[in-house]
PDB file of C-alpha atoms and ligand atoms in Angstrom:
ATOM      1  CA  MET A1218     -19.718  42.214  34.561  1.00 55.00           C
ATOM      2  CA  PRO A1219     -18.756  45.445  33.013  1.00 68.00           C
ATOM      3  CA  SER A1220     -19.867  46.967  29.933  1.00 86.00           C
ATOM      4  CA  LEU A1221     -17.779  48.234  27.075  1.00 92.00           C
ATOM      5  CA  LYS A1222     -18.465  51.780  25.552  1.00 96.00           C
ATOM      6  CA  LEU A1223     -17.943  51.211  21.841  1.00 97.00           C
ATOM      7  CA  TYR A1224     -19.119  55.086  20.908  1.00 98.00           C
ATOM      8  CA  ASP A1225     -20.854  57.651  22.825  1.00 98.00           C
ATOM      9  CA  ASP A1226     -21.778  61.166  21.417  1.00 98.00           C
ATOM     10  CA  GLY A1227     -24.510  62.125  24.268  1.00 96.00           C
ATOM     11  CA  THR A1228     -27.375  61.002  22.148  1.00 97.00           C
ATOM     12  CA  HIS A1229     -26.173  57.820  20.676  1.00 98.00           C
ATOM     13  CA  ARG A1230     -24.351  54.899  22.503  1.00 98.00           C
ATOM     14  CA  ASN A1231     -23.223  51.792  21.529  1.00 98.00           C
ATOM     15  CA  LEU A1232     -22.678  49.419  24.373  1.00 97.00           C
ATOM     16  CA  MET A1233     -21.145  45.918  24.712  1.00 95.00           C
ATOM     17  CA  LEU A1234     -22.103  43.674  27.608  1.00 93.00           C
ATOM     18  CA  GLU A1235     -18.979  41.383  28.071  1.00 75.00           C
ATOM     19  CA  ASP A1236     -18.109  37.649  28.274  1.00 65.00           C
ATOM     20  CA  TYR A1237     -21.352  36.092  29.728  1.00 57.00           C
ATOM     21  CA  GLY A1238     -20.042  32.644  28.573  1.00 58.00           C
ATOM     22  CA  HIS A1239     -18.441  30.141  31.063  1.00 60.00           C
ATOM     23  CA  GLY A1240     -17.510  26.230  31.265  1.00 65.00           C
ATOM     24  CA  GLN A1241     -19.103  24.583  28.215  1.00 71.00           C
ATOM     25  CA  MET A1242     -21.025  27.476  26.439  1.00 72.00           C
ATOM     26  CA  VAL A1243     -19.578  29.378  23.888  1.00 77.00           C
ATOM     27  CA  GLN A1244     -18.760  33.019  24.937  1.00 82.00           C
ATOM     28  CA  ALA A1245     -21.151  35.299  23.871  1.00 87.00           C
ATOM     29  CA  ASN A1246     -21.294  39.546  23.556  1.00 92.00           C
ATOM     30  CA  GLN A1247     -24.553  41.262  23.920  1.00 94.00           C
ATOM     31  CA  HIS A1248     -24.960  44.542  22.153  1.00 96.00           C
ATOM     32  CA  LEU A1249     -26.815  47.413  22.893  1.00 97.00           C
ATOM     33  CA  ILE A1250     -27.556  50.403  20.818  1.00 98.00           C
ATOM     34  CA  VAL A1251     -29.471  53.392  22.483  1.00 98.00           C
ATOM     35  CA  HIS A1252     -30.703  56.378  20.495  1.00 98.00           C
ATOM     36  CA  ASP A1253     -32.240  59.403  22.151  1.00 98.00           C
ATOM     37  CA  GLY A1254     -34.321  57.229  24.716  1.00 97.00           C
ATOM     38  CA  GLU A1255     -34.991  54.093  22.446  1.00 98.00           C
ATOM     39  CA  GLY A1256     -32.985  51.017  22.805  1.00 98.00           C
ATOM     40  CA  MET A1257     -32.305  47.894  20.478  1.00 98.00           C
ATOM     41  CA  ILE A1258     -30.546  44.841  21.942  1.00 98.00           C
ATOM     42  CA  LEU A1259     -28.768  42.570  19.607  1.00 98.00           C
ATOM     43  CA  ASP A1260     -28.648  38.982  20.260  1.00 96.00           C
ATOM     44  CA  PRO A1261     -29.351  38.750  23.795  1.00 93.00           C
ATOM     45  CA  GLY A1262     -28.766  35.251  24.537  1.00 88.00           C
ATOM     46  CA  GLY A1263     -29.722  31.877  26.368  1.00 87.00           C
ATOM     47  CA  HIS A1264     -31.279  31.206  29.636  1.00 87.00           C
ATOM     48  CA  LYS A1265     -27.767  31.039  31.232  1.00 85.00           C
ATOM     49  CA  VAL A1266     -27.080  34.862  30.783  1.00 88.00           C
ATOM     50  CA  TYR A1267     -30.479  35.977  30.650  1.00 91.00           C
ATOM     51  CA  ASN A1268     -30.765  37.230  34.535  1.00 91.00           C
ATOM     52  CA  ARG A1269     -27.381  39.014  34.140  1.00 91.00           C
ATOM     53  CA  ALA A1270     -27.868  40.540  30.580  1.00 92.00           C
ATOM     54  CA  LEU A1271     -31.351  41.660  31.630  1.00 93.00           C
ATOM     55  CA  SER A1272     -30.327  43.692  34.652  1.00 93.00           C
ATOM     56  CA  GLU A1273     -27.200  45.059  32.974  1.00 93.00           C
ATOM     57  CA  THR A1274     -29.486  46.140  30.075  1.00 95.00           C
ATOM     58  CA  THR A1275     -32.118  47.882  32.143  1.00 94.00           C
ATOM     59  CA  LEU A1276     -29.236  49.691  34.248  1.00 94.00           C
ATOM     60  CA  LEU A1277     -27.511  50.954  30.960  1.00 94.00           C
ATOM     61  CA  LEU A1278     -30.821  51.909  29.287  1.00 95.00           C
ATOM     62  CA  GLY A1279     -31.398  53.952  32.420  1.00 94.00           C
ATOM     63  CA  ARG A1280     -34.568  55.929  31.314  1.00 95.00           C
ATOM     64  CA  SER A1281     -34.535  54.825  27.974  1.00 96.00           C
ATOM     65  CA  THR A1282     -36.973  51.991  26.581  1.00 97.00           C
ATOM     66  CA  LEU A1283     -36.220  48.898  24.919  1.00 98.00           C
ATOM     67  CA  LYS A1284     -37.716  49.398  21.673  1.00 98.00           C
ATOM     68  CA  TYR A1285     -36.281  46.302  19.768  1.00 98.00           C
ATOM     69  CA  ILE A1286     -34.793  42.956  20.149  1.00 98.00           C
ATOM     70  CA  PHE A1287     -32.764  41.930  17.347  1.00 98.00           C
ATOM     71  CA  LEU A1288     -32.406  38.097  16.356  1.00 97.00           C
ATOM     72  CA  SER A1289     -29.624  37.803  13.737  1.00 98.00           C
ATOM     73  CA  HIS A1290     -30.432  34.006  13.195  1.00 97.00           C
ATOM     74  CA  GLN A1291     -32.270  30.752  15.280  1.00 96.00           C
ATOM     75  CA  ASP A1292     -29.651  29.662  17.177  1.00 93.00           C
ATOM     76  CA  PRO A1293     -30.277  28.835  20.976  1.00 91.00           C
ATOM     77  CA  ASP A1294     -27.086  31.082  22.199  1.00 88.00           C
ATOM     78  CA  ILE A1295     -28.957  34.039  20.449  1.00 90.00           C
ATOM     79  CA  VAL A1296     -32.523  33.347  21.155  1.00 92.00           C
ATOM     80  CA  ALA A1297     -33.432  31.130  23.676  1.00 92.00           C
ATOM     81  CA  ALA A1298     -34.222  33.558  26.332  1.00 93.00           C
ATOM     82  CA  VAL A1299     -36.570  35.845  24.076  1.00 95.00           C
ATOM     83  CA  ASN A1300     -39.494  34.784  25.870  1.00 95.00           C
ATOM     84  CA  GLY A1301     -38.106  36.495  29.080  1.00 95.00           C
ATOM     85  CA  TRP A1302     -37.178  39.404  27.165  1.00 96.00           C
ATOM     86  CA  LEU A1303     -40.507  39.896  25.502  1.00 96.00           C
ATOM     87  CA  MET A1304     -42.259  39.294  28.803  1.00 95.00           C
ATOM     88  CA  THR A1305     -40.525  41.765  30.789  1.00 95.00           C
ATOM     89  CA  THR A1306     -40.100  44.718  28.164  1.00 96.00           C
ATOM     90  CA  ASP A1307     -42.715  45.867  25.699  1.00 96.00           C
ATOM     91  CA  ALA A1308     -39.777  45.595  22.874  1.00 97.00           C
ATOM     92  CA  VAL A1309     -40.616  44.113  19.715  1.00 98.00           C
ATOM     93  CA  ALA A1310     -38.391  41.155  18.366  1.00 97.00           C
ATOM     94  CA  TYR A1311     -37.361  40.879  15.082  1.00 98.00           C
ATOM     95  CA  ALA A1312     -36.038  37.596  13.387  1.00 98.00           C
ATOM     96  CA  SER A1313     -35.832  36.099   9.653  1.00 97.00           C
ATOM     97  CA  ALA A1314     -39.068  35.244   8.300  1.00 97.00           C
ATOM     98  CA  LEU A1315     -37.595  31.842   7.885  1.00 96.00           C
ATOM     99  CA  TRP A1316     -37.226  31.181  11.367  1.00 96.00           C
ATOM    100  CA  LEU A1317     -40.561  32.672  12.483  1.00 94.00           C
ATOM    101  CA  ARG A1318     -42.425  29.580  13.252  1.00 91.00           C
ATOM    102  CA  PHE A1319     -39.508  27.791  14.786  1.00 92.00           C
ATOM    103  CA  ILE A1320     -38.729  30.249  17.571  1.00 92.00           C
ATOM    104  CA  PRO A1321     -41.751  29.670  19.636  1.00 91.00           C
ATOM    105  CA  HIS A1322     -40.465  26.146  20.323  1.00 92.00           C
ATOM    106  CA  PHE A1323     -38.384  28.115  22.553  1.00 90.00           C
ATOM    107  CA  GLY A1324     -41.293  28.652  24.525  1.00 90.00           C
ATOM    108  CA  LEU A1325     -42.944  32.001  23.447  1.00 91.00           C
ATOM    109  CA  ASP A1326     -46.120  32.719  25.620  1.00 90.00           C
ATOM    110  CA  SER A1327     -49.003  33.310  23.759  1.00 90.00           C
ATOM    111  CA  LEU A1328     -49.062  37.106  25.346  1.00 89.00           C
ATOM    112  CA  VAL A1329     -45.806  38.114  23.279  1.00 92.00           C
ATOM    113  CA  ILE A1330     -46.129  35.836  20.150  1.00 92.00           C
ATOM    114  CA  ASP A1331     -47.409  39.137  18.285  1.00 95.00           C
ATOM    115  CA  ARG A1332     -44.544  41.117  19.061  1.00 97.00           C
ATOM    116  CA  LEU A1333     -42.080  38.320  16.768  1.00 96.00           C
ATOM    117  CA  ARG A1334     -42.159  40.000  13.772  1.00 97.00           C
ATOM    118  CA  PRO A1335     -40.435  38.992  10.525  1.00 98.00           C
ATOM    119  CA  ILE A1336     -37.345  40.189   8.522  1.00 98.00           C
ATOM    120  CA  PRO A1337     -37.550  39.795   4.813  1.00 98.00           C
ATOM    121  CA  ASP A1338     -35.027  37.826   3.022  1.00 98.00           C
ATOM    122  CA  GLU A1339     -33.887  41.550   1.421  1.00 98.00           C
ATOM    123  CA  GLY A1340     -33.333  43.182   4.768  1.00 98.00           C
ATOM    124  CA  MET A1341     -34.971  46.341   6.117  1.00 98.00           C
ATOM    125  CA  HIS A1342     -34.708  49.335   7.949  1.00 98.00           C
ATOM    126  CA  LEU A1343     -35.598  50.192  11.742  1.00 98.00           C
ATOM    127  CA  GLN A1344     -35.280  53.376  13.603  1.00 98.00           C
ATOM    128  CA  LEU A1345     -34.515  54.321  17.470  1.00 98.00           C
ATOM    129  CA  ALA A1346     -35.962  57.763  17.806  1.00 98.00           C
ATOM    130  CA  GLY A1347     -35.339  58.679  13.883  1.00 97.00           C
ATOM    131  CA  SER A1348     -32.023  56.972  13.667  1.00 98.00           C
ATOM    132  CA  ASP A1349     -31.623  54.691  10.884  1.00 98.00           C
ATOM    133  CA  LEU A1350     -30.423  51.205  11.677  1.00 98.00           C
ATOM    134  CA  ILE A1351     -30.073  48.821   8.498  1.00 98.00           C
ATOM    135  CA  ILE A1352     -30.625  45.189   8.696  1.00 98.00           C
ATOM    136  CA  LEU A1353     -28.461  43.575   5.809  1.00 98.00           C
ATOM    137  CA  PRO A1354     -28.874  40.078   4.381  1.00 98.00           C
ATOM    138  CA  ALA A1355     -26.037  37.639   5.527  1.00 98.00           C
ATOM    139  CA  HIS A1356     -27.614  34.438   4.479  1.00 98.00           C
ATOM    140  CA  PHE A1357     -25.893  31.093   4.765  1.00 98.00           C
ATOM    141  CA  LEU A1358     -23.264  32.926   6.846  1.00 98.00           C
ATOM    142  CA  HIS A1359     -23.802  30.400   8.792  1.00 96.00           C
ATOM    143  CA  SER A1360     -27.574  30.334   9.015  1.00 98.00           C
ATOM    144  CA  PRO A1361     -29.717  30.158   5.649  1.00 98.00           C
ATOM    145  CA  GLY A1362     -31.921  32.892   7.373  1.00 98.00           C
ATOM    146  CA  ASN A1363     -29.413  35.283   8.652  1.00 98.00           C
ATOM    147  CA  PHE A1364     -28.759  39.294   9.374  1.00 98.00           C
ATOM    148  CA  SER A1365     -26.145  41.942  10.227  1.00 98.00           C
ATOM    149  CA  VAL A1366     -26.817  45.415  11.462  1.00 98.00           C
ATOM    150  CA  TYR A1367     -25.226  48.600  10.113  1.00 98.00           C
ATOM    151  CA  ASP A1368     -25.450  51.615  12.559  1.00 98.00           C
ATOM    152  CA  PRO A1369     -24.116  54.718  10.326  1.00 98.00           C
ATOM    153  CA  VAL A1370     -24.121  56.700  13.358  1.00 98.00           C
ATOM    154  CA  SER A1371     -21.197  54.702  15.021  1.00 98.00           C
ATOM    155  CA  LYS A1372     -20.257  53.278  11.891  1.00 98.00           C
ATOM    156  CA  ILE A1373     -20.225  49.761  13.647  1.00 98.00           C
ATOM    157  CA  LEU A1374     -21.037  46.713  11.589  1.00 98.00           C
ATOM    158  CA  TYR A1375     -22.611  43.770  13.819  1.00 98.00           C
ATOM    159  CA  SER A1376     -21.823  40.852  12.287  1.00 98.00           C
ATOM    160  CA  GLY A1377     -23.129  38.106  14.474  1.00 97.00           C
ATOM    161  CA  ASP A1378     -21.360  35.233  13.698  1.00 97.00           C
ATOM    162  CA  LEU A1379     -19.087  36.476  11.026  1.00 98.00           C
ATOM    163  CA  GLY A1380     -15.883  37.111  12.515  1.00 98.00           C
ATOM    164  CA  ALA A1381     -16.591  35.122  15.520  1.00 97.00           C
ATOM    165  CA  SER A1382     -13.555  33.781  17.544  1.00 96.00           C
ATOM    166  CA  LEU A1383     -13.188  31.615  20.420  1.00 92.00           C
ATOM    167  CA  GLY A1384     -10.327  30.600  22.856  1.00 91.00           C
ATOM    168  CA  MET A1385      -8.277  33.977  23.319  1.00 91.00           C
ATOM    169  CA  ASP A1386      -8.105  36.154  26.131  1.00 88.00           C
ATOM    170  CA  TYR A1387      -8.327  39.825  24.302  1.00 91.00           C
ATOM    171  CA  GLN A1388     -11.340  41.959  23.353  1.00 92.00           C
ATOM    172  CA  GLU A1389      -9.959  43.829  20.513  1.00 96.00           C
ATOM    173  CA  VAL A1390      -7.900  42.169  17.640  1.00 98.00           C
ATOM    174  CA  GLY A1391      -4.282  43.892  17.664  1.00 97.00           C
ATOM    175  CA  ASP A1392      -2.338  41.186  15.468  1.00 98.00           C
ATOM    176  CA  PHE A1393      -4.457  40.364  12.549  1.00 98.00           C
ATOM    177  CA  ALA A1394      -2.442  37.426  11.561  1.00 98.00           C
ATOM    178  CA  GLY A1395      -2.047  35.993  14.934  1.00 98.00           C
ATOM    179  CA  HIS A1396      -5.883  35.988  15.488  1.00 98.00           C
ATOM    180  CA  VAL A1397      -7.069  34.230  12.040  1.00 98.00           C
ATOM    181  CA  LYS A1398      -6.329  30.736  14.257  1.00 98.00           C
ATOM    182  CA  TYR A1399      -9.012  31.609  16.354  1.00 97.00           C
ATOM    183  CA  MET A1400     -11.870  31.947  13.732  1.00 97.00           C
ATOM    184  CA  GLU A1401     -10.712  29.506  11.109  1.00 98.00           C
ATOM    185  CA  GLY A1402     -12.179  26.190  12.388  1.00 97.00           C
ATOM    186  CA  PHE A1403     -15.408  27.977  12.768  1.00 97.00           C
ATOM    187  CA  HIS A1404     -15.496  29.799   9.482  1.00 98.00           C
ATOM    188  CA  ARG A1405     -14.582  27.065   7.411  1.00 98.00           C
ATOM    189  CA  ARG A1406     -17.084  24.297   8.853  1.00 98.00           C
ATOM    190  CA  TYR A1407     -19.933  26.531   9.378  1.00 98.00           C
ATOM    191  CA  LEU A1408     -20.011  29.042   6.419  1.00 98.00           C
ATOM    192  CA  ALA A1409     -21.775  27.636   3.381  1.00 98.00           C
ATOM    193  CA  SER A1410     -19.613  28.783   0.749  1.00 98.00           C
ATOM    194  CA  ARG A1411     -17.288  31.215  -1.000  1.00 98.00           C
ATOM    195  CA  LYS A1412     -20.126  32.484  -2.955  1.00 98.00           C
ATOM    196  CA  ALA A1413     -21.992  33.506  -0.002  1.00 98.00           C
ATOM    197  CA  ILE A1414     -19.176  35.034   1.605  1.00 98.00           C
ATOM    198  CA  ARG A1415     -18.382  37.167  -1.378  1.00 98.00           C
ATOM    199  CA  ALA A1416     -22.063  38.486  -1.808  1.00 98.00           C
ATOM    200  CA  TRP A1417     -21.848  39.500   1.660  1.00 98.00           C
ATOM    201  CA  VAL A1418     -18.232  41.069   1.821  1.00 98.00           C
ATOM    202  CA  ASP A1419     -19.036  42.977  -1.250  1.00 98.00           C
ATOM    203  CA  MET A1420     -22.072  44.660   0.022  1.00 98.00           C
ATOM    204  CA  ILE A1421     -20.168  45.536   2.993  1.00 98.00           C
ATOM    205  CA  ARG A1422     -17.413  47.220   1.217  1.00 98.00           C
ATOM    206  CA  THR A1423     -20.088  49.774  -0.159  1.00 98.00           C
ATOM    207  CA  LEU A1424     -20.631  51.132   3.320  1.00 98.00           C
ATOM    208  CA  ASP A1425     -18.451  53.007   5.545  1.00 98.00           C
ATOM    209  CA  VAL A1426     -17.470  50.548   8.540  1.00 98.00           C
ATOM    210  CA  GLU A1427     -15.098  51.614  11.257  1.00 98.00           C
ATOM    211  CA  THR A1428     -15.752  48.663  13.701  1.00 98.00           C
ATOM    212  CA  ILE A1429     -16.942  45.194  12.820  1.00 98.00           C
ATOM    213  CA  ALA A1430     -18.217  43.680  16.132  1.00 98.00           C
ATOM    214  CA  PRO A1431     -19.172  39.775  16.082  1.00 97.00           C
ATOM    215  CA  GLN A1432     -21.382  38.300  18.797  1.00 94.00           C
ATOM    216  CA  HIS A1433     -18.450  36.104  19.702  1.00 93.00           C
ATOM    217  CA  GLY A1434     -14.998  37.034  20.924  1.00 93.00           C
ATOM    218  CA  ALA A1435     -12.854  40.093  19.851  1.00 95.00           C
ATOM    219  CA  LEU A1436     -13.739  43.289  17.983  1.00 96.00           C
ATOM    220  CA  PHE A1437     -12.158  44.421  14.821  1.00 98.00           C
ATOM    221  CA  ARG A1438     -11.543  48.339  15.509  1.00 98.00           C
ATOM    222  CA  GLY A1439     -10.725  50.621  12.715  1.00 98.00           C
ATOM    223  CA  ARG A1440     -10.797  50.788   8.947  1.00 98.00           C
ATOM    224  CA  GLU A1441      -7.607  49.113   8.647  1.00 98.00           C
ATOM    225  CA  MET A1442      -8.321  46.027  10.980  1.00 98.00           C
ATOM    226  CA  SER A1443     -12.177  45.861   9.697  1.00 98.00           C
ATOM    227  CA  GLY A1444     -10.621  45.835   6.111  1.00 98.00           C
ATOM    228  CA  ARG A1445      -8.259  43.067   6.710  1.00 98.00           C
ATOM    229  CA  PHE A1446     -10.784  40.931   8.473  1.00 98.00           C
ATOM    230  CA  LEU A1447     -13.138  41.457   5.160  1.00 98.00           C
ATOM    231  CA  GLU A1448     -10.171  40.628   2.876  1.00 98.00           C
ATOM    232  CA  TRP A1449      -9.544  37.299   4.590  1.00 98.00           C
ATOM    233  CA  LEU A1450     -12.905  36.379   4.401  1.00 98.00           C
ATOM    234  CA  HIS A1451     -13.208  37.237   1.134  1.00 98.00           C
ATOM    235  CA  GLY A1452     -10.509  34.472   0.273  1.00 97.00           C
ATOM    236  CA  LEU A1453     -11.970  31.978   2.487  1.00 98.00           C
ATOM    237  CA  GLU A1454     -12.913  28.578   1.048  1.00 97.00           C
ATOM    238  CA  CYS A1455     -15.499  27.111   3.394  1.00 98.00           C
ATOM    239  CA  GLY A1456     -18.524  24.799   3.658  1.00 98.00           C
ATOM    240  CA  VAL A1457     -19.337  23.282   0.078  1.00 98.00           C
ATOM    241  CA  ASP A1458     -16.196  24.370  -1.282  1.00 97.00           C
ATOM    242  CA  LEU A1459     -14.567  21.958   1.004  1.00 97.00           C
ATOM    243  CA  ILE A1460     -17.062  18.966   0.380  1.00 96.00           C
ATOM    244  CA  PRO A1461     -15.293  15.869  -0.768  1.00 96.00           C
ATOM    245  CA  GLU A1462     -16.681  13.901  -3.804  1.00 96.00           C
ATOM    246  CA  ARG A1463     -18.240  11.635  -1.682  1.00 97.00           C
ATOM    247  CA  TYR A1464     -18.698  10.766   2.310  1.00 96.00           C
ATOM    248  CA  LEU A1465     -17.449   7.642   3.892  1.00 96.00           C
ATOM    249  CA  VAL A1466     -19.457   5.455   5.731  1.00 97.00           C
ATOM    250  CA  PRO A1467     -17.823   5.870   8.990  1.00 97.00           C
ATOM    251  CA  ASP A1468     -15.849   2.487  10.280  1.00 96.00           C
ATOM    252  CA  ARG A1469     -16.715   0.729  13.548  1.00 93.00           C
TER     253      ARG A1469
HETATM  254 FE1  LIG B1499     -24.791  30.552  15.170  1.00 75.75          FE
END
């Protein structure tokens, strides 16, 4: 599978491993950031993509070493193969402090368990060879312990499940209005509330974002398209906003 270069200035590279989903599995993107010999893989995925994602990542890293594995939240399409990644590299994995005692249930070997580290609720900074990456809170969107990553060099925002789209055959959003139908169902049902959305969007708007790269589906390239996504998300009702007064016991 080919990879897509999102940014490259010679020292700093942002690469997307394309479309490892098939059949009944949700399509997922794996992202790699490499700066001056050190790399971070974002949301490396589950067992079915593990072999290909690992060999592709090894190839793309070349002589660079994998320093970090970033896990935006606890879902299997993100975390399930983390044991393999930790066993075959010297990387340190970061995940929300909320999920640290759950992730070992995916089968973490005792040899690597010390290399799973917590991200505090307020987020944090990580460095690749001195280049800053900002781990931003995105709680309840959809997971209660959830994070995005902003890379100030490429100005790419890695938004995880935010902006996820399913079922289209393009990699970059060209027609925003036509794209909404591929995002809407997921965002309405999986995201917790408008309050959670607005806390995130208002934070993101303080950053200089050129590209928004979700973990599933198509990218939002350019300030205008990224801005349109943020605007759409800001106005969305979802989750508890849409809960009825009471649920009904299902009919037989
Ligand atoms: Fe998820």
